[in-house]
PDB file of C-alpha atoms in Angstrom:
ATOM      1  CA  MET A   1      18.776 -34.785 -16.214  1.00 96.00           C
ATOM      2  CA  ASP A   2      16.318 -36.785 -18.271  1.00 95.00           C
ATOM      3  CA  GLU A   3      14.740 -36.518 -21.690  1.00 96.00           C
ATOM      4  CA  VAL A   4      11.349 -37.191 -23.193  1.00 96.00           C
ATOM      5  CA  GLY A   5      10.120 -37.219 -26.782  1.00 97.00           C
ATOM      6  CA  ARG A   6      13.145 -38.920 -28.282  1.00 96.00           C
ATOM      7  CA  GLY A   7      11.041 -41.478 -30.148  1.00 94.00           C
ATOM      8  CA  ALA A   8       8.107 -39.236 -31.078  1.00 97.00           C
ATOM      9  CA  LEU A   9       7.214 -38.437 -34.686  1.00 97.00           C
ATOM     10  CA  ALA A  10       6.136 -34.867 -33.961  1.00 97.00           C
ATOM     11  CA  GLY A  11       6.958 -32.100 -31.530  1.00 97.00           C
ATOM     12  CA  PRO A  12      10.156 -31.272 -29.676  1.00 98.00           C
ATOM     13  CA  VAL A  13      12.565 -33.410 -27.764  1.00 98.00           C
ATOM     14  CA  THR A  14      12.601 -32.078 -24.206  1.00 98.00           C
ATOM     15  CA  VAL A  15      15.185 -32.321 -21.423  1.00 98.00           C
ATOM     16  CA  GLY A  16      14.528 -31.608 -17.754  1.00 97.00           C
ATOM     17  CA  VAL A  17      17.217 -30.708 -15.243  1.00 97.00           C
ATOM     18  CA  VAL A  18      16.932 -30.719 -11.444  1.00 96.00           C
ATOM     19  CA  LEU A  19      19.869 -29.493  -9.340  1.00 96.00           C
ATOM     20  CA  ILE A  20      20.290 -30.596  -5.733  1.00 95.00           C
ATOM     21  CA  ASP A  21      23.083 -30.693  -3.164  1.00 93.00           C
ATOM     22  CA  GLU A  22      23.664 -31.971   0.363  1.00 91.00           C
ATOM     23  CA  THR A  23      21.496 -29.195   1.823  1.00 92.00           C
ATOM     24  CA  CYS A  24      18.351 -30.418   0.073  1.00 90.00           C
ATOM     25  CA  ARG A  25      15.957 -32.391   2.211  1.00 87.00           C
ATOM     26  CA  SER A  26      14.572 -35.759   1.108  1.00 88.00           C
ATOM     27  CA  ALA A  27      12.885 -35.826  -2.258  1.00 87.00           C
ATOM     28  CA  PRO A  28       9.105 -35.333  -2.375  1.00 87.00           C
ATOM     29  CA  GLN A  29       7.288 -38.547  -1.582  1.00 85.00           C
ATOM     30  CA  GLY A  30       6.198 -40.374  -4.710  1.00 84.00           C
ATOM     31  CA  VAL A  31       8.868 -39.021  -7.067  1.00 86.00           C
ATOM     32  CA  ARG A  32       9.567 -41.781  -9.549  1.00 71.00           C
ATOM     33  CA  ASP A  33       9.874 -42.391 -13.256  1.00 64.00           C
ATOM     34  CA  SER A  34       7.322 -40.127 -14.946  1.00 66.00           C
ATOM     35  CA  LYS A  35       6.174 -42.990 -17.169  1.00 71.00           C
ATOM     36  CA  LEU A  36       4.873 -44.821 -14.073  1.00 78.00           C
ATOM     37  CA  LEU A  37       2.743 -41.903 -12.881  1.00 82.00           C
ATOM     38  CA  GLN A  38      -0.726 -40.958 -14.047  1.00 87.00           C
ATOM     39  CA  PRO A  39      -0.908 -37.524 -15.742  1.00 90.00           C
ATOM     40  CA  HIS A  40      -2.698 -35.873 -12.820  1.00 92.00           C
ATOM     41  CA  ALA A  41      -0.070 -37.248 -10.410  1.00 91.00           C
ATOM     42  CA  ARG A  42       2.763 -35.856 -12.543  1.00 93.00           C
ATOM     43  CA  GLU A  43       1.089 -32.442 -12.678  1.00 94.00           C
ATOM     44  CA  ALA A  44       0.624 -32.409  -8.900  1.00 93.00           C
ATOM     45  CA  MET A  45       4.267 -33.372  -8.397  1.00 94.00           C
ATOM     46  CA  VAL A  46       5.688 -30.382 -10.316  1.00 96.00           C
ATOM     47  CA  PRO A  47       5.336 -27.658  -7.637  1.00 96.00           C
ATOM     48  CA  ARG A  48       6.721 -30.018  -4.999  1.00 95.00           C
ATOM     49  CA  ILE A  49       9.769 -30.725  -7.163  1.00 95.00           C
ATOM     50  CA  GLU A  50      10.263 -27.028  -7.840  1.00 95.00           C
ATOM     51  CA  ARG A  51      10.227 -26.258  -4.099  1.00 94.00           C
ATOM     52  CA  TRP A  52      12.644 -29.122  -3.375  1.00 95.00           C
ATOM     53  CA  ALA A  53      15.323 -28.396  -5.976  1.00 95.00           C
ATOM     54  CA  LEU A  54      17.994 -25.719  -5.781  1.00 95.00           C
ATOM     55  CA  CYS A  55      17.335 -25.041  -9.447  1.00 95.00           C
ATOM     56  CA  HIS A  56      15.195 -26.585 -12.148  1.00 97.00           C
ATOM     57  CA  ALA A  57      14.673 -25.965 -15.845  1.00 97.00           C
ATOM     58  CA  VAL A  58      13.466 -27.533 -19.078  1.00 98.00           C
ATOM     59  CA  GLY A  59      15.045 -27.189 -22.517  1.00 98.00           C
ATOM     60  CA  HIS A  60      13.698 -28.068 -25.962  1.00 98.00           C
ATOM     61  CA  ALA A  61      14.961 -28.766 -29.444  1.00 98.00           C
ATOM     62  CA  SER A  62      12.317 -28.386 -32.119  1.00 97.00           C
ATOM     63  CA  ALA A  63      11.337 -30.833 -34.838  1.00 97.00           C
ATOM     64  CA  ALA A  64      13.053 -28.572 -37.389  1.00 96.00           C
ATOM     65  CA  GLU A  65      16.272 -28.682 -35.370  1.00 97.00           C
ATOM     66  CA  ILE A  66      16.035 -32.469 -35.081  1.00 97.00           C
ATOM     67  CA  ASP A  67      15.775 -32.593 -38.879  1.00 96.00           C
ATOM     68  CA  ASP A  68      18.776 -30.279 -39.243  1.00 96.00           C
ATOM     69  CA  ILE A  69      21.238 -31.887 -36.819  1.00 96.00           C
ATOM     70  CA  GLY A  70      19.849 -35.312 -35.870  1.00 96.00           C
ATOM     71  CA  ILE A  71      18.233 -36.582 -32.694  1.00 96.00           C
ATOM     72  CA  ILE A  72      21.401 -37.076 -30.607  1.00 95.00           C
ATOM     73  CA  ALA A  73      22.711 -33.597 -31.328  1.00 95.00           C
ATOM     74  CA  ALA A  74      19.206 -32.247 -30.671  1.00 97.00           C
ATOM     75  CA  LEU A  75      19.178 -33.970 -27.273  1.00 97.00           C
ATOM     76  CA  ARG A  76      22.494 -32.291 -26.528  1.00 95.00           C
ATOM     77  CA  LEU A  77      21.116 -28.942 -27.646  1.00 96.00           C
ATOM     78  CA  ALA A  78      18.015 -29.267 -25.462  1.00 97.00           C
ATOM     79  CA  GLY A  79      20.173 -30.340 -22.521  1.00 96.00           C
ATOM     80  CA  THR A  80      22.557 -27.409 -22.825  1.00 94.00           C
ATOM     81  CA  ARG A  81      19.593 -25.058 -23.078  1.00 96.00           C
ATOM     82  CA  ALA A  82      18.174 -26.489 -19.855  1.00 96.00           C
ATOM     83  CA  LEU A  83      21.528 -26.068 -18.090  1.00 94.00           C
ATOM     84  CA  ALA A  84      21.885 -22.528 -19.391  1.00 94.00           C
ATOM     85  CA  ALA A  85      18.392 -21.689 -18.109  1.00 95.00           C
ATOM     86  CA  CYS A  86      19.428 -22.842 -14.643  1.00 91.00           C
ATOM     87  CA  GLY A  87      22.461 -20.581 -14.703  1.00 86.00           C
ATOM     88  CA  VAL A  88      24.366 -22.913 -12.363  1.00 88.00           C
ATOM     89  CA  ARG A  89      27.083 -25.322 -13.474  1.00 89.00           C
ATOM     90  CA  PRO A  90      26.642 -28.580 -11.547  1.00 93.00           C
ATOM     91  CA  ASP A  91      29.591 -30.631 -10.316  1.00 93.00           C
ATOM     92  CA  LEU A  92      28.098 -33.738 -11.919  1.00 95.00           C
ATOM     93  CA  VAL A  93      25.252 -34.618 -14.275  1.00 96.00           C
ATOM     94  CA  ILE A  94      23.557 -38.013 -14.011  1.00 96.00           C
ATOM     95  CA  LEU A  95      21.886 -39.273 -17.185  1.00 96.00           C
ATOM     96  CA  ASP A  96      19.496 -42.192 -17.449  1.00 92.00           C
ATOM     97  CA  GLY A  97      20.733 -45.096 -19.567  1.00 91.00           C
ATOM     98  CA  ASN A  98      24.232 -45.985 -20.745  1.00 93.00           C
ATOM     99  CA  HIS A  99      24.852 -43.281 -23.359  1.00 93.00           C
ATOM    100  CA  ASP A 100      26.243 -39.808 -22.674  1.00 94.00           C
ATOM    101  CA  TRP A 101      24.317 -37.699 -25.170  1.00 95.00           C
ATOM    102  CA  LEU A 102      25.134 -34.447 -23.359  1.00 95.00           C
ATOM    103  CA  THR A 103      28.898 -34.271 -23.907  1.00 92.00           C
ATOM    104  CA  ALA A 104      29.650 -33.008 -27.399  1.00 85.00           C
ATOM    105  CA  PRO A 105      32.407 -34.649 -29.469  1.00 79.00           C
ATOM    106  CA  GLU A 106      35.504 -32.468 -29.334  1.00 60.00           C
ATOM    107  CA  ASP A 107      35.599 -32.048 -33.096  1.00 35.00           C
ATOM    108  CA  VAL A 108      31.992 -30.878 -33.496  1.00 42.00           C
ATOM    109  CA  GLY A 109      31.125 -27.228 -32.879  1.00 49.00           C
ATOM    110  CA  LEU A 110      27.472 -27.978 -32.166  1.00 46.00           C
ATOM    111  CA  LEU A 111      26.561 -24.820 -30.304  1.00 44.00           C
ATOM    112  CA  ALA A 112      28.300 -22.632 -32.848  1.00 46.00           C
ATOM    113  CA  PHE A 113      26.256 -24.412 -35.524  1.00 47.00           C
ATOM    114  CA  ALA A 114      23.113 -23.572 -33.579  1.00 47.00           C
ATOM    115  CA  HIS A 115      24.160 -19.921 -33.224  1.00 46.00           C
ATOM    116  CA  GLU A 116      24.167 -20.054 -29.443  1.00 48.00           C
ATOM    117  CA  SER A 117      26.818 -19.195 -26.871  1.00 49.00           C
ATOM    118  CA  ALA A 118      29.012 -22.089 -25.823  1.00 52.00           C
ATOM    119  CA  VAL A 119      28.107 -23.817 -22.572  1.00 50.00           C
ATOM    120  CA  THR A 120      30.829 -25.802 -20.832  1.00 66.00           C
ATOM    121  CA  THR A 121      29.519 -29.302 -20.297  1.00 81.00           C
ATOM    122  CA  PRO A 122      29.974 -30.502 -16.714  1.00 89.00           C
ATOM    123  CA  PRO A 123      31.197 -34.021 -15.926  1.00 91.00           C
ATOM    124  CA  VAL A 124      28.616 -36.658 -16.841  1.00 94.00           C
ATOM    125  CA  THR A 125      27.918 -40.133 -15.500  1.00 95.00           C
ATOM    126  CA  THR A 126      25.348 -42.565 -16.868  1.00 95.00           C
ATOM    127  CA  MET A 127      23.193 -44.923 -14.829  1.00 95.00           C
ATOM    128  CA  ILE A 128      20.911 -47.671 -16.080  1.00 93.00           C
ATOM    129  CA  LYS A 129      17.348 -47.036 -14.847  1.00 91.00           C
ATOM    130  CA  ALA A 130      18.473 -43.842 -13.135  1.00 91.00           C
ATOM    131  CA  ASP A 131      14.882 -42.579 -13.324  1.00 86.00           C
ATOM    132  CA  LEU A 132      13.965 -45.411 -10.917  1.00 86.00           C
ATOM    133  CA  LYS A 133      17.054 -45.233  -8.702  1.00 89.00           C
ATOM    134  CA  CYS A 134      17.900 -41.528  -8.433  1.00 92.00           C
ATOM    135  CA  SER A 135      15.384 -38.997  -7.118  1.00 92.00           C
ATOM    136  CA  SER A 136      16.827 -36.024  -8.981  1.00 94.00           C
ATOM    137  CA  VAL A 137      16.728 -37.869 -12.320  1.00 94.00           C
ATOM    138  CA  ALA A 138      13.167 -39.011 -11.616  1.00 93.00           C
ATOM    139  CA  ALA A 139      12.220 -35.418 -10.801  1.00 95.00           C
ATOM    140  CA  ALA A 140      13.821 -34.172 -14.022  1.00 95.00           C
ATOM    141  CA  SER A 141      11.850 -36.816 -15.896  1.00 94.00           C
ATOM    142  CA  VAL A 142       8.595 -35.534 -14.404  1.00 95.00           C
ATOM    143  CA  LEU A 143       9.357 -31.902 -15.333  1.00 96.00           C
ATOM    144  CA  ALA A 144      10.298 -32.858 -18.894  1.00 96.00           C
ATOM    145  CA  LYS A 145       7.246 -35.080 -19.379  1.00 95.00           C
ATOM    146  CA  VAL A 146       4.735 -32.577 -17.981  1.00 96.00           C
ATOM    147  CA  THR A 147       6.174 -29.685 -19.992  1.00 97.00           C
ATOM    148  CA  ARG A 148       6.272 -31.571 -23.287  1.00 97.00           C
ATOM    149  CA  ASP A 149       2.796 -33.048 -22.775  1.00 96.00           C
ATOM    150  CA  ARG A 150       1.408 -29.528 -22.259  1.00 97.00           C
ATOM    151  CA  ILE A 151       2.970 -28.424 -25.542  1.00 97.00           C
ATOM    152  CA  MET A 152       1.559 -31.376 -27.478  1.00 97.00           C
ATOM    153  CA  VAL A 153      -1.905 -31.040 -25.939  1.00 96.00           C
ATOM    154  CA  GLU A 154      -2.070 -27.356 -26.882  1.00 96.00           C
ATOM    155  CA  LEU A 155      -0.796 -27.998 -30.402  1.00 96.00           C
ATOM    156  CA  GLY A 156      -3.238 -30.878 -30.785  1.00 94.00           C
ATOM    157  CA  GLY A 157      -6.096 -28.619 -29.774  1.00 93.00           C
ATOM    158  CA  HIS A 158      -5.721 -26.543 -32.927  1.00 93.00           C
ATOM    159  CA  GLU A 159      -8.188 -27.516 -35.649  1.00 92.00           C
ATOM    160  CA  GLU A 160      -5.519 -28.130 -38.281  1.00 91.00           C
ATOM    161  CA  HIS A 161      -3.729 -30.625 -36.013  1.00 95.00           C
ATOM    162  CA  ALA A 162      -6.721 -32.379 -34.425  1.00 95.00           C
ATOM    163  CA  VAL A 163      -6.606 -35.158 -37.016  1.00 95.00           C
ATOM    164  CA  TYR A 164      -3.279 -36.410 -35.564  1.00 97.00           C
ATOM    165  CA  ASP A 165      -4.763 -36.824 -32.040  1.00 97.00           C
ATOM    166  CA  TRP A 166      -1.726 -35.367 -30.287  1.00 97.00           C
ATOM    167  CA  VAL A 167      -3.892 -34.773 -27.226  1.00 96.00           C
ATOM    168  CA  GLY A 168      -4.002 -38.531 -26.836  1.00 96.00           C
ATOM    169  CA  ASN A 169      -0.738 -39.776 -28.324  1.00 97.00           C
ATOM    170  CA  LYS A 170       1.568 -36.756 -27.624  1.00 97.00           C
ATOM    171  CA  GLY A 171       3.152 -37.105 -31.067  1.00 97.00           C
ATOM    172  CA  TYR A 172       4.133 -40.775 -30.818  1.00 97.00           C
ATOM    173  CA  ALA A 173       3.387 -43.427 -33.454  1.00 95.00           C
ATOM    174  CA  ALA A 174      -0.108 -44.440 -32.372  1.00 96.00           C
ATOM    175  CA  PRO A 175      -2.290 -46.036 -35.080  1.00 95.00           C
ATOM    176  CA  GLU A 176      -4.533 -42.978 -35.469  1.00 95.00           C
ATOM    177  CA  HIS A 177      -1.471 -40.750 -35.835  1.00 96.00           C
ATOM    178  CA  MET A 178       0.005 -42.984 -38.523  1.00 95.00           C
ATOM    179  CA  ASP A 179      -3.316 -43.164 -40.379  1.00 95.00           C
ATOM    180  CA  ALA A 180      -3.634 -39.367 -40.340  1.00 95.00           C
ATOM    181  CA  LEU A 181      -0.102 -38.987 -41.701  1.00 95.00           C
ATOM    182  CA  ARG A 182      -0.953 -41.266 -44.631  1.00 94.00           C
ATOM    183  CA  VAL A 183      -4.068 -39.244 -45.441  1.00 93.00           C
ATOM    184  CA  ARG A 184      -3.010 -35.701 -44.548  1.00 92.00           C
ATOM    185  CA  GLY A 185       0.785 -35.853 -44.657  1.00 93.00           C
ATOM    186  CA  PRO A 186       3.036 -34.200 -42.074  1.00 94.00           C
ATOM    187  CA  SER A 187       2.546 -30.820 -40.423  1.00 95.00           C
ATOM    188  CA  VAL A 188       5.233 -28.240 -39.690  1.00 94.00           C
ATOM    189  CA  TRP A 189       5.599 -29.817 -36.240  1.00 96.00           C
ATOM    190  CA  HIS A 190       6.568 -33.234 -37.631  1.00 96.00           C
ATOM    191  CA  ARG A 191      10.117 -34.579 -37.922  1.00 96.00           C
ATOM    192  CA  ARG A 192      10.257 -34.747 -41.680  1.00 92.00           C
ATOM    193  CA  SER A 193      13.667 -36.403 -41.883  1.00 92.00           C
ATOM    194  CA  TRP A 194      12.168 -39.576 -40.369  1.00 87.00           C
ATOM    195  CA  ARG A 195      10.543 -40.781 -43.630  1.00 85.00           C
ATOM    196  CA  LEU A 196       7.044 -40.427 -42.256  1.00 91.00           C
ATOM    197  CA  PRO A 197       3.952 -41.816 -43.996  1.00 87.00           C
ATOM    198  CA  GLY A 198       2.514 -39.214 -46.333  1.00 77.00           C
ATOM    199  CA  THR A 199       5.856 -37.747 -47.399  1.00 71.00           C
ATOM    200  CA  MET A 200       7.246 -37.757 -50.927  1.00 52.00           C
ATOM    201  CA  ASP A 201       9.361 -40.815 -50.055  1.00 50.00           C
ATOM    202  CA  ASP A 202       6.262 -42.702 -49.007  1.00 45.00           C
ATOM    203  CA  ASP A 203       2.965 -41.987 -50.759  1.00 41.00           C
ATOM    204  CA  GLY A 204       2.608 -38.283 -51.379  1.00 39.00           C
ATOM    205  CA  PRO A 205       4.273 -34.872 -51.471  1.00 37.00           C
ATOM    206  CA  VAL A 206       5.542 -32.996 -48.443  1.00 38.00           C
ATOM    207  CA  PRO A 207       3.451 -29.896 -47.656  1.00 38.00           C
ATOM    208  CA  GLU A 208       5.152 -26.527 -47.546  1.00 38.00           C
ATOM    209  CA  THR A 209       7.244 -26.031 -44.418  1.00 39.00           C
ATOM    210  CA  ALA A 210       7.324 -23.237 -41.898  1.00 38.00           C
ATOM    211  CA  GLU A 211      10.240 -22.444 -39.638  1.00 43.00           C
ATOM    212  CA  THR A 212       9.707 -23.769 -36.112  1.00 45.00           C
ATOM    213  CA  THR A 213      11.715 -22.115 -33.358  1.00 48.00           C
ATOM    214  CA  VAL A 214      12.423 -22.801 -29.719  1.00 51.00           C
ATOM    215  CA  THR A 215      10.637 -19.542 -28.919  1.00 48.00           C
ATOM    216  CA  ASP A 216       7.512 -21.049 -30.496  1.00 56.00           C
ATOM    217  CA  LEU A 217       7.783 -24.094 -28.250  1.00 61.00           C
ATOM    218  CA  THR A 218       8.355 -22.066 -25.094  1.00 54.00           C
ATOM    219  CA  SER A 219       5.401 -19.796 -25.762  1.00 51.00           C
ATOM    220  CA  VAL A 220       3.151 -22.773 -26.464  1.00 52.00           C
ATOM    221  CA  GLY A 221       4.125 -24.443 -23.198  1.00 51.00           C
ATOM    222  CA  GLU A 222       3.525 -21.311 -21.164  1.00 47.00           C
ATOM    223  CA  ARG A 223       0.081 -20.450 -22.505  1.00 37.00           C
TER     224      ARG A 223
END
């Protein structure tokens, strides 16, 4: 599994999962960390990854959910949604980095808080630079990156969001995005708990909010 969008100012955090076992042939040639691939190369890699894996899925947690429960819990929520979409419980999950964000603390009923059925978390191991060392993690990174980029490009194509240039920056803190926040303030797709420019805590009031759901994100990505 791998995530993308953790450090963005707008849009969802997205987790990709790719399941393989000993019956799977060698990974598609060129699978590597999605950040090292050009966008067209990532897009071309997706169908090859989907044919290679036993199962694959992508899960999201929206900006509103990030505001409600925090980024780490939102990562966990997106990850459990991706696992649930696969419908197969793996024997082991490999996460990039040195932090297990997938396993919920025993004293926190996260999924109950999110009004979703409990998903038993499989065993997790972490690996530094797993997206460079492990083909399945690299493949999950590609799926997550491509899916989230599609969402941000479509959202950025709407007239009311064009000022933020999400087509170019995908919701991250690029200069033009920050300038637009100072002038326009945040949209309903922004993570408002992050003290963004243009909020009441900075230099202006927060515009009225609208509830953002995972269904919204899924439908955007599929159009």
